[in-house]
PDB file of C-alpha atoms in Angstrom:
ATOM      1  CA  MET V   1     -77.907-111.251-143.771  1.00 89.00           C
ATOM      2  CA  ARG V   2     -76.551-114.477-145.333  1.00 96.00           C
ATOM      3  CA  ALA V   3     -73.420-115.387-144.996  1.00 97.00           C
ATOM      4  CA  LEU V   4     -70.217-117.550-146.209  1.00 97.00           C
ATOM      5  CA  GLY V   5     -67.577-118.713-144.949  1.00 96.00           C
ATOM      6  CA  ILE V   6     -64.476-119.933-146.425  1.00 96.00           C
ATOM      7  CA  ASP V   7     -61.477-122.012-145.445  1.00 93.00           C
ATOM      8  CA  TYR V   8     -58.765-121.390-148.044  1.00 93.00           C
ATOM      9  CA  GLY V   9     -56.622-124.121-148.138  1.00 86.00           C
ATOM     10  CA  THR V  10     -53.778-125.361-150.964  1.00 82.00           C
ATOM     11  CA  GLU V  11     -55.554-128.780-152.151  1.00 87.00           C
ATOM     12  CA  ARG V  12     -59.449-127.736-150.672  1.00 89.00           C
ATOM     13  CA  ILE V  13     -61.280-124.948-149.602  1.00 94.00           C
ATOM     14  CA  GLY V  14     -63.803-125.206-147.002  1.00 92.00           C
ATOM     15  CA  LEU V  15     -67.216-123.476-147.698  1.00 95.00           C
ATOM     16  CA  SER V  16     -69.994-122.790-145.045  1.00 95.00           C
ATOM     17  CA  LEU V  17     -73.141-120.789-145.188  1.00 97.00           C
ATOM     18  CA  SER V  18     -75.390-118.864-142.754  1.00 97.00           C
ATOM     19  CA  ASP V  19     -78.798-119.370-142.220  1.00 96.00           C
ATOM     20  CA  PRO V  20     -81.189-116.379-143.340  1.00 94.00           C
ATOM     21  CA  SER V  21     -81.255-115.104-140.421  1.00 92.00           C
ATOM     22  CA  GLY V  22     -77.473-114.847-140.194  1.00 92.00           C
ATOM     23  CA  LEU V  23     -77.218-116.314-136.818  1.00 93.00           C
ATOM     24  CA  ILE V  24     -76.174-119.858-137.461  1.00 95.00           C
ATOM     25  CA  ALA V  25     -73.393-121.117-139.537  1.00 95.00           C
ATOM     26  CA  GLN V  26     -73.757-124.666-141.228  1.00 94.00           C
ATOM     27  CA  ALA V  27     -71.017-126.748-143.180  1.00 91.00           C
ATOM     28  CA  HIS V  28     -71.978-126.226-146.608  1.00 95.00           C
ATOM     29  CA  SER V  29     -68.692-128.191-149.029  1.00 93.00           C
ATOM     30  CA  VAL V  30     -65.820-128.128-149.674  1.00 91.00           C
ATOM     31  CA  LEU V  31     -63.943-127.677-153.602  1.00 94.00           C
ATOM     32  CA  GLN V  32     -61.322-129.761-154.426  1.00 90.00           C
ATOM     33  CA  LYS V  33     -59.365-126.812-155.597  1.00 72.00           C
ATOM     34  CA  LEU V  34     -57.342-126.895-159.334  1.00 80.00           C
ATOM     35  CA  THR V  35     -56.817-123.403-159.538  1.00 92.00           C
ATOM     36  CA  ASP V  36     -57.205-120.343-158.062  1.00 93.00           C
ATOM     37  CA  LYS V  37     -59.507-118.723-161.060  1.00 94.00           C
ATOM     38  CA  GLU V  38     -61.722-121.795-160.865  1.00 95.00           C
ATOM     39  CA  ALA V  39     -62.222-121.716-157.067  1.00 95.00           C
ATOM     40  CA  ILE V  40     -63.103-118.189-157.595  1.00 96.00           C
ATOM     41  CA  SER V  41     -65.749-118.661-160.183  1.00 96.00           C
ATOM     42  CA  ALA V  42     -66.938-121.810-158.193  1.00 96.00           C
ATOM     43  CA  ILE V  43     -67.884-119.163-154.881  1.00 97.00           C
ATOM     44  CA  VAL V  44     -69.137-116.336-157.290  1.00 97.00           C
ATOM     45  CA  GLN V  45     -71.655-118.636-158.134  1.00 97.00           C
ATOM     46  CA  LEU V  46     -72.590-119.760-154.977  1.00 97.00           C
ATOM     47  CA  VAL V  47     -72.583-116.103-153.716  1.00 97.00           C
ATOM     48  CA  HIS V  48     -75.483-115.293-156.221  1.00 97.00           C
ATOM     49  CA  ALA V  49     -77.332-119.136-156.276  1.00 97.00           C
ATOM     50  CA  GLU V  50     -77.804-118.467-152.478  1.00 96.00           C
ATOM     51  CA  GLN V  51     -78.215-114.796-152.143  1.00 96.00           C
ATOM     52  CA  VAL V  52     -74.729-114.149-149.979  1.00 97.00           C
ATOM     53  CA  GLU V  53     -74.375-110.862-148.693  1.00 97.00           C
ATOM     54  CA  THR V  54     -71.308-110.818-146.954  1.00 97.00           C
ATOM     55  CA  ALA V  55     -68.226-113.318-147.611  1.00 98.00           C
ATOM     56  CA  VAL V  56     -65.760-114.243-144.792  1.00 97.00           C
ATOM     57  CA  LEU V  57     -62.235-115.442-145.624  1.00 97.00           C
ATOM     58  CA  GLY V  58     -60.087-117.257-142.888  1.00 93.00           C
ATOM     59  CA  LEU V  59     -56.897-115.521-142.419  1.00 91.00           C
ATOM     60  CA  PRO V  60     -54.418-117.923-141.050  1.00 85.00           C
ATOM     61  CA  ARG V  61     -52.165-115.660-138.654  1.00 75.00           C
ATOM     62  CA  ASN V  62     -48.842-117.372-136.868  1.00 66.00           C
ATOM     63  CA  MET V  63     -49.976-117.810-133.015  1.00 66.00           C
ATOM     64  CA  ASN V  64     -48.305-114.735-131.930  1.00 75.00           C
ATOM     65  CA  GLY V  65     -50.673-112.525-134.425  1.00 68.00           C
ATOM     66  CA  SER V  66     -48.303-112.100-137.054  1.00 73.00           C
ATOM     67  CA  GLU V  67     -48.481-112.648-140.602  1.00 71.00           C
ATOM     68  CA  GLY V  68     -46.711-115.045-142.499  1.00 79.00           C
ATOM     69  CA  GLU V  69     -46.018-116.409-145.985  1.00 85.00           C
ATOM     70  CA  TRP V  70     -49.333-118.398-145.976  1.00 84.00           C
ATOM     71  CA  THR V  71     -50.986-115.384-145.017  1.00 88.00           C
ATOM     72  CA  LYS V  72     -49.606-113.192-147.621  1.00 93.00           C
ATOM     73  CA  LYS V  73     -51.082-116.281-150.382  1.00 94.00           C
ATOM     74  CA  VAL V  74     -54.429-115.685-148.583  1.00 94.00           C
ATOM     75  CA  ARG V  75     -54.571-111.969-148.918  1.00 95.00           C
ATOM     76  CA  GLN V  76     -53.535-112.501-152.682  1.00 96.00           C
ATOM     77  CA  PHE V  77     -56.831-115.029-152.938  1.00 96.00           C
ATOM     78  CA  GLY V  78     -58.810-112.569-151.589  1.00 97.00           C
ATOM     79  CA  HIS V  79     -58.052-109.779-153.571  1.00 97.00           C
ATOM     80  CA  LEU V  80     -58.224-111.835-156.568  1.00 96.00           C
ATOM     81  CA  LEU V  81     -61.436-112.816-155.038  1.00 97.00           C
ATOM     82  CA  GLU V  82     -62.767-109.157-154.458  1.00 96.00           C
ATOM     83  CA  GLN V  83     -62.246-108.354-158.041  1.00 96.00           C
ATOM     84  CA  ASN V  84     -65.075-111.093-158.938  1.00 97.00           C
ATOM     85  CA  LEU V  85     -67.685-109.776-156.100  1.00 96.00           C
ATOM     86  CA  SER V  86     -70.013-107.537-155.742  1.00 93.00           C
ATOM     87  CA  ILE V  87     -70.441-108.512-151.750  1.00 97.00           C
ATOM     88  CA  PRO V  88     -68.205-107.453-149.090  1.00 97.00           C
ATOM     89  CA  LEU V  89     -65.027-109.791-148.041  1.00 97.00           C
ATOM     90  CA  VAL V  90     -64.303-109.766-144.057  1.00 96.00           C
ATOM     91  CA  TYR V  91     -60.852-111.096-142.979  1.00 95.00           C
ATOM     92  CA  ILE V  92     -61.067-112.840-139.478  1.00 91.00           C
ATOM     93  CA  ASP V  93     -59.065-114.460-137.757  1.00 85.00           C
ATOM     94  CA  GLU V  94     -58.285-118.342-138.096  1.00 80.00           C
ATOM     95  CA  ARG V  95     -55.885-119.983-135.828  1.00 67.00           C
ATOM     96  CA  LEU V  96     -56.943-123.147-135.023  1.00 60.00           C
ATOM     97  CA  THR V  97     -59.739-123.735-136.778  1.00 65.00           C
ATOM     98  CA  THR V  98     -58.737-126.527-138.695  1.00 63.00           C
ATOM     99  CA  VAL V  99     -57.377-128.180-135.091  1.00 61.00           C
ATOM    100  CA  ALA V 100     -60.503-127.502-133.446  1.00 63.00           C
ATOM    101  CA  ALA V 101     -62.358-128.962-136.530  1.00 61.00           C
ATOM    102  CA  GLU V 102     -59.959-131.996-136.373  1.00 65.00           C
ATOM    103  CA  ARG V 103     -60.215-132.576-132.814  1.00 71.00           C
ATOM    104  CA  THR V 104     -64.173-132.245-132.870  1.00 67.00           C
ATOM    105  CA  LEU V 105     -64.475-134.594-135.792  1.00 58.00           C
ATOM    106  CA  LEU V 106     -61.801-137.264-133.656  1.00 63.00           C
ATOM    107  CA  GLU V 107     -64.102-136.782-130.498  1.00 69.00           C
ATOM    108  CA  ALA V 108     -66.692-138.089-132.845  1.00 63.00           C
ATOM    109  CA  ASN V 109     -65.084-141.191-134.332  1.00 63.00           C
ATOM    110  CA  ILE V 110     -65.350-140.172-137.796  1.00 64.00           C
ATOM    111  CA  SER V 111     -62.817-142.119-139.350  1.00 61.00           C
ATOM    112  CA  ARG V 112     -59.582-140.751-141.383  1.00 63.00           C
ATOM    113  CA  LYS V 113     -61.023-141.005-144.937  1.00 62.00           C
ATOM    114  CA  ARG V 114     -64.506-139.397-143.767  1.00 60.00           C
ATOM    115  CA  ARG V 115     -62.596-136.628-141.935  1.00 55.00           C
ATOM    116  CA  ARG V 116     -60.257-135.305-144.572  1.00 62.00           C
ATOM    117  CA  GLN V 117     -63.616-135.100-146.618  1.00 60.00           C
ATOM    118  CA  VAL V 118     -64.847-132.747-143.976  1.00 66.00           C
ATOM    119  CA  VAL V 119     -62.797-130.951-142.243  1.00 72.00           C
ATOM    120  CA  ASP V 120     -62.092-128.154-144.382  1.00 78.00           C
ATOM    121  CA  ALA V 121     -65.965-127.742-144.215  1.00 82.00           C
ATOM    122  CA  LEU V 122     -65.836-127.752-140.565  1.00 81.00           C
ATOM    123  CA  ALA V 123     -63.473-125.298-140.282  1.00 84.00           C
ATOM    124  CA  ALA V 124     -64.778-122.924-142.729  1.00 88.00           C
ATOM    125  CA  THR V 125     -68.194-123.451-140.213  1.00 90.00           C
ATOM    126  CA  LEU V 126     -66.428-122.742-136.963  1.00 88.00           C
ATOM    127  CA  LEU V 127     -64.576-119.303-138.185  1.00 90.00           C
ATOM    128  CA  LEU V 128     -68.260-118.264-140.219  1.00 95.00           C
ATOM    129  CA  GLN V 129     -69.939-119.022-136.655  1.00 90.00           C
ATOM    130  CA  GLN V 130     -67.026-116.749-134.852  1.00 89.00           C
ATOM    131  CA  TYR V 131     -67.798-113.840-136.898  1.00 94.00           C
ATOM    132  CA  LEU V 132     -71.336-114.308-136.932  1.00 95.00           C
ATOM    133  CA  ASP V 133     -71.233-114.376-133.031  1.00 89.00           C
ATOM    134  CA  PHE V 134     -68.925-111.379-133.124  1.00 86.00           C
ATOM    135  CA  ARG V 135     -70.943-109.391-135.572  1.00 86.00           C
ATOM    136  CA  SER V 136     -73.814-109.819-133.346  1.00 84.00           C
ATOM    137  CA  ARG V 137     -72.774-108.965-130.209  1.00 83.00           C
ATOM    138  CA  ASN V 138     -71.405-105.846-131.492  1.00 76.00           C
ATOM    139  CA  VAL V 139     -74.662-104.772-133.407  1.00 66.00           C
TER     140      VAL V 139
END
């Protein structure tokens, strides 16, 4: 079961893919987003090319678990994405994934320029791995 992780952002969208067995998430790419329509088109193409069976979209909740304005924007994007996908779209709480990704890259001594290029894909990888781990524990 191949899965796709999506970390939606205003300027970039991080993407990650699981291995075909659905156990390990790996960073895939970062879309330099122009419009939601263009981003959705690229995601749909990736889903078909990689034979993805489930898409996982990070949902940015506030630290107290509530949903704010940004969460509404992500849900709107998710709704548009669902209309174009023929596979299930799952939302997963992504609190602190970008922070964890930044910390990991800092600890690895990655330059600021390079961090900016890969942090979103790493955040997508972390949220996808969280989903895969949860799914494997509850199967």
